[in-house]
Short mmCIF file of C-alpha atoms in Angstrom, two decimals:
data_model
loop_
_atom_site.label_atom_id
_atom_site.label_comp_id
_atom_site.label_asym_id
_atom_site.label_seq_id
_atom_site.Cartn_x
_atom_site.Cartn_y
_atom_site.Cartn_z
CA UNK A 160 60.09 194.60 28.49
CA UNK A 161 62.23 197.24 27.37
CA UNK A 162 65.93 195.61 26.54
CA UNK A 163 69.01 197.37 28.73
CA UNK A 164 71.38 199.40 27.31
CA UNK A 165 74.83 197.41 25.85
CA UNK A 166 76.92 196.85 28.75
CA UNK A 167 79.68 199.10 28.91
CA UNK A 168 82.74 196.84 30.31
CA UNK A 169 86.63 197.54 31.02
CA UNK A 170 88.83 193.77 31.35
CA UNK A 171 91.66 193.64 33.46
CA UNK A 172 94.19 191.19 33.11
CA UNK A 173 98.24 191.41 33.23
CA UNK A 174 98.40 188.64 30.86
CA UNK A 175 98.14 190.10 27.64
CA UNK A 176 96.99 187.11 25.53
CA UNK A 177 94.56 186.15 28.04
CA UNK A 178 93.45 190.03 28.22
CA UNK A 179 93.11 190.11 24.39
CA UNK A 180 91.28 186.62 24.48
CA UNK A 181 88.98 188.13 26.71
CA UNK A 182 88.13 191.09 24.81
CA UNK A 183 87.76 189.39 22.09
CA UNK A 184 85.26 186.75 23.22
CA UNK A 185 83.55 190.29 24.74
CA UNK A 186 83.08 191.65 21.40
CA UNK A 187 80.78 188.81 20.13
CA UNK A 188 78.75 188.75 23.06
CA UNK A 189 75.19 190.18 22.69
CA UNK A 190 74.76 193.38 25.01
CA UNK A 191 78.52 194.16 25.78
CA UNK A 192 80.44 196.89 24.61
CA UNK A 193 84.53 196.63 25.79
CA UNK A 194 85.48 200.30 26.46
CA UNK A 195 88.76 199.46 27.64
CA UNK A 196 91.46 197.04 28.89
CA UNK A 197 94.35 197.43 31.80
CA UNK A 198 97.41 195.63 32.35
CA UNK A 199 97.24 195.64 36.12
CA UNK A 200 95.03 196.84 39.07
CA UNK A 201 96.53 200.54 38.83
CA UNK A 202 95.67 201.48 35.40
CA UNK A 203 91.86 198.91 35.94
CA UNK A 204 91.40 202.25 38.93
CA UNK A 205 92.48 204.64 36.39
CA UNK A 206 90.36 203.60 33.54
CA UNK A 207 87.42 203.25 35.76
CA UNK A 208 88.05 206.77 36.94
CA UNK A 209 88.25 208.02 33.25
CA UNK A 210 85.53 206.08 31.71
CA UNK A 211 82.95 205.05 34.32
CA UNK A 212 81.84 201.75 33.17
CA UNK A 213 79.43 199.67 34.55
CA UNK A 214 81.50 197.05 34.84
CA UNK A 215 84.85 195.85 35.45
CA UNK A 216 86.36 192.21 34.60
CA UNK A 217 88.87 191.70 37.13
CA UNK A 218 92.00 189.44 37.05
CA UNK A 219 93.27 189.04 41.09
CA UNK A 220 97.39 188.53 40.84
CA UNK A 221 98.58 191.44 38.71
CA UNK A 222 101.03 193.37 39.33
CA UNK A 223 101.53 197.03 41.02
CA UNK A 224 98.68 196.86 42.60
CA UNK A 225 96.15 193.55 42.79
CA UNK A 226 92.64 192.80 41.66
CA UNK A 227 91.62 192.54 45.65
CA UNK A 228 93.12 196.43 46.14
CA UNK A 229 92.28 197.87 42.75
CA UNK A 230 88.04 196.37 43.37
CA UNK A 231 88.14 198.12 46.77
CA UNK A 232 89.50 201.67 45.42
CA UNK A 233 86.92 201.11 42.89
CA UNK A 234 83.92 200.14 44.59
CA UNK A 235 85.03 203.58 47.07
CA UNK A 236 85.42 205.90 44.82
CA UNK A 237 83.30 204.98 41.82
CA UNK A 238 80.24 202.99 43.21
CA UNK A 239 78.22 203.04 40.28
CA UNK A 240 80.41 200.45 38.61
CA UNK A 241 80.43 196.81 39.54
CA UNK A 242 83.34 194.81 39.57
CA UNK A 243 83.32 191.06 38.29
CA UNK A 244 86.12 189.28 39.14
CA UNK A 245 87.46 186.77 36.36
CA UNK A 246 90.23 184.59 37.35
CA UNK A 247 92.10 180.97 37.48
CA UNK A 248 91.30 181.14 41.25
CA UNK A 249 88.77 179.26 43.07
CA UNK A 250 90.36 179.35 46.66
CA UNK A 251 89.49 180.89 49.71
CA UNK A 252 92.46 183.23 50.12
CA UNK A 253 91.12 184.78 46.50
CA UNK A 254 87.43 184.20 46.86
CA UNK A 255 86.67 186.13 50.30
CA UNK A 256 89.00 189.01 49.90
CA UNK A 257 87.79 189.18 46.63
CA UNK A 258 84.29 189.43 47.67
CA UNK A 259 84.97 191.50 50.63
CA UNK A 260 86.54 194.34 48.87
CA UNK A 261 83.37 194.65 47.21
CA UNK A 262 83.45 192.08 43.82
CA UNK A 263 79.40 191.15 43.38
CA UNK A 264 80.67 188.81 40.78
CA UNK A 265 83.20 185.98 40.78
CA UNK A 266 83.94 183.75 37.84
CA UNK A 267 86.73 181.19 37.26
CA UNK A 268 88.46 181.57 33.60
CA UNK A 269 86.92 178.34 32.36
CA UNK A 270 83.48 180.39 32.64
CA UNK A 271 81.89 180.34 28.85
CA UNK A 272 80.65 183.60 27.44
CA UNK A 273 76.95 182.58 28.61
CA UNK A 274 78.11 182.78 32.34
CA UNK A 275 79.83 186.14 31.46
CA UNK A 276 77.02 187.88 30.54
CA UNK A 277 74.91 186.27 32.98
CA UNK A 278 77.01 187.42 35.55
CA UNK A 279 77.34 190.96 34.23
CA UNK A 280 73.48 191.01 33.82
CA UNK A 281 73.04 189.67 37.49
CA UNK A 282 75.49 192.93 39.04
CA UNK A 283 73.73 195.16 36.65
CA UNK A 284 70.76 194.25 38.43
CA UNK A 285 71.51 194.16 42.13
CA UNK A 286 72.04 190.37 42.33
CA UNK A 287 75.42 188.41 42.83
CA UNK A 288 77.09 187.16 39.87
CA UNK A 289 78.63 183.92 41.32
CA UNK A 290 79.20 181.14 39.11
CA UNK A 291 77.74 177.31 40.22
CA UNK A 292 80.92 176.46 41.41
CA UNK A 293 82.06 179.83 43.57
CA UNK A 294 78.12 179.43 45.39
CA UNK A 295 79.25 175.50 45.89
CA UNK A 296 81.97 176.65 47.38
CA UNK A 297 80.30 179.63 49.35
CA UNK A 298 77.52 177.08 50.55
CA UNK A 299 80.31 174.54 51.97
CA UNK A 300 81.99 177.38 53.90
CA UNK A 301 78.90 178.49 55.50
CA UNK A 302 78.26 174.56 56.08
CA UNK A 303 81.28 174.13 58.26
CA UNK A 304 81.64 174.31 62.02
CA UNK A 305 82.64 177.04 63.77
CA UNK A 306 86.03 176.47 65.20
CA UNK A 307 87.55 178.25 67.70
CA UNK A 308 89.54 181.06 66.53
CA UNK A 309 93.76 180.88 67.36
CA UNK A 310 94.81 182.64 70.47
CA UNK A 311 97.05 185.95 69.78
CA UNK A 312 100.58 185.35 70.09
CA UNK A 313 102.56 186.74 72.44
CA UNK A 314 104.98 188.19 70.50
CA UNK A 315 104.16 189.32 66.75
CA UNK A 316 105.46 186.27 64.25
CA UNK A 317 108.02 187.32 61.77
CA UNK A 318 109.63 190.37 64.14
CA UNK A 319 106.69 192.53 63.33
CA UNK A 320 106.48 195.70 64.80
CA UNK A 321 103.20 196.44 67.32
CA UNK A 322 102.39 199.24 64.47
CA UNK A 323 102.98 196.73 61.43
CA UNK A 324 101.04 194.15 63.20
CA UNK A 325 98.46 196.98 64.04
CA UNK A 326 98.11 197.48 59.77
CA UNK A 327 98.48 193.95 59.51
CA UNK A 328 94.99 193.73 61.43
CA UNK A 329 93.58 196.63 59.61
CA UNK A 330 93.86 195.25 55.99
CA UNK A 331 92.52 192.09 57.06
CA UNK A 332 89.58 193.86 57.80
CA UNK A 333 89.12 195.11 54.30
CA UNK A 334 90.51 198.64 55.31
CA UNK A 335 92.03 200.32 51.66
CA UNK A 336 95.35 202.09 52.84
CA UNK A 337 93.87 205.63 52.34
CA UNK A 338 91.17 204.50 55.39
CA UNK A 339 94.30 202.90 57.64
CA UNK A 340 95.82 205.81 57.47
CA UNK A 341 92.31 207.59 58.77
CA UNK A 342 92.00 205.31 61.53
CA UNK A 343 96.14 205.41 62.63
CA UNK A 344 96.32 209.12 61.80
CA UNK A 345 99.27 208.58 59.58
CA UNK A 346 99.94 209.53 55.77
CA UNK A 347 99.34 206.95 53.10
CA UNK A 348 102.78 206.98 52.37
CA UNK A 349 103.99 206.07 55.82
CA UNK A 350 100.94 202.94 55.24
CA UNK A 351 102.35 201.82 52.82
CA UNK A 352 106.11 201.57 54.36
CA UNK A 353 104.79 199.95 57.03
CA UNK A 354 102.74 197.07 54.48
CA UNK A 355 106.11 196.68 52.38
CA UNK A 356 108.03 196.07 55.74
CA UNK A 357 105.64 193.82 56.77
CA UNK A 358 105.37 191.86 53.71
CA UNK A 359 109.12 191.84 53.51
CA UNK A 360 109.66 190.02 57.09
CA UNK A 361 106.77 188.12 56.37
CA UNK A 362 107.36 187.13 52.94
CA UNK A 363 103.95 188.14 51.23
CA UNK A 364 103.67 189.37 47.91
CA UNK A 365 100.22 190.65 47.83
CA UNK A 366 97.34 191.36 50.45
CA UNK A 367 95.07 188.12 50.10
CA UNK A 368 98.17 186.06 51.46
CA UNK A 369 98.61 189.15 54.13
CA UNK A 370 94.84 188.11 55.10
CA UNK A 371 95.70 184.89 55.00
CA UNK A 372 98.62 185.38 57.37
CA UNK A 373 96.90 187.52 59.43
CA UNK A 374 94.52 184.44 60.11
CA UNK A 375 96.95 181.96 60.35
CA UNK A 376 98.74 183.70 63.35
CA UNK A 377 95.80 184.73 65.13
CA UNK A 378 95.97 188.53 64.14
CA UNK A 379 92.49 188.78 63.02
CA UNK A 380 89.09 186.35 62.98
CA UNK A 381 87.99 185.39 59.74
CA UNK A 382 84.22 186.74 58.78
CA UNK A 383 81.66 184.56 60.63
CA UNK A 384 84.31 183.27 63.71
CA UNK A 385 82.45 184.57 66.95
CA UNK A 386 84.46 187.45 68.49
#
């Protein structure tokens, strides 16, 4: 069997002794080549744009724009590479975004560099890279019962506008802003006003806990909840 080209990977993490730890730990892997390393989810979109990789390690609370938002612009606009997240998160307001966005692979930072290149073999070849404990934890949320979703309030929580509660909705359906703005027939920029307004009454700081939210108060239904 003919042996796959080396793995061409970009690491994102805001963290720079974590990001340089990573790249490091990269370099003596067999079958990985590190092409480049980003701060935050902005300049992870950038360099995936610039240097198509076929895979990106991706960190989920950075700054300017997070792992959750930068994997869905990515997986858009540049399908060809796969996106791995690598973070200290195991919950389920990181793990389902996460995955939803479009990740194929999610490992926690105590992963060694076996399950690194396991899971970047695994995306490479169609399959999920999930480590043991992300499918334990997959396999226990399929394993729960089905509990009747909360009722829509009223009133919006927080003051929320009918619009901001209308995005609110929207991005906990996966929806990047450029395809809100699509469906509302708005600008991006007038999106994203409406998402810092939002997050500002609501006191988010990032769109896994707007998903989260958006749960919580009976905005949206969760993936699997009967409609």
């Amino acid at each position: 069997m003919t042996a796959r080209r080396a793995a061409r990977v970009v690491v994102a993490d805001d963290q720079t002794v974590v990001r340089e730890g990573i790249v490091m730990l990269l370099g003596l892997l067999p079958g990985i080549e590190v092409v480049g390393a980003a701060a935050d989810g902005e300049e992870a979109v950038r360099l995936a744009a610039e240097l198509t990789p076929d895979v990106v390690l991706m960190d989920l609370r950075m700054p300017r724009c997070d792992g959750v938002e930068a994997t869905r612009r990515i997986r858009t606009d540049h399908p060809g590479t796969q996106v791995v997240v690598l973070t200290t998160y195991a919950d389920d307001d990181s793990l389902f975004p996460a995955l939803q966005a479009g990740a194929r692979g999610y490992l926690t930072k105590d992963a060694d560099g076996d399950e690194i290149v396991r899971a970047i073999d695994d995306v490479l070849s169609g399959e999920a890279g999930l480590s043991p404990k992300i499918q334990r934890r997959l396999l226990e949320r399929l394993s729960e019962p089905v509990r009747n979703p909360p009722q829509p309030p009223d009133e919006p929580p927080d003051g929320l506008t009918a619009r901001e509660t209308e995005v609110l909705r929207l991005v906990a359906e996966g929806r990047s802003n450029p395809e809100i703005a699509r469906t509302l027939h708005v600008s991006t920029a007038t999106v994203k006003t409406h998402i810092n307004n939002l997050f500002a009454k609501a006191g988010l700081r990032h769109r896994a806990q707007a998903i989260h939210y958006a749960y919580r108060h009976g905005l949206a239904q969760p993936p699997g909840q009967p409609t």
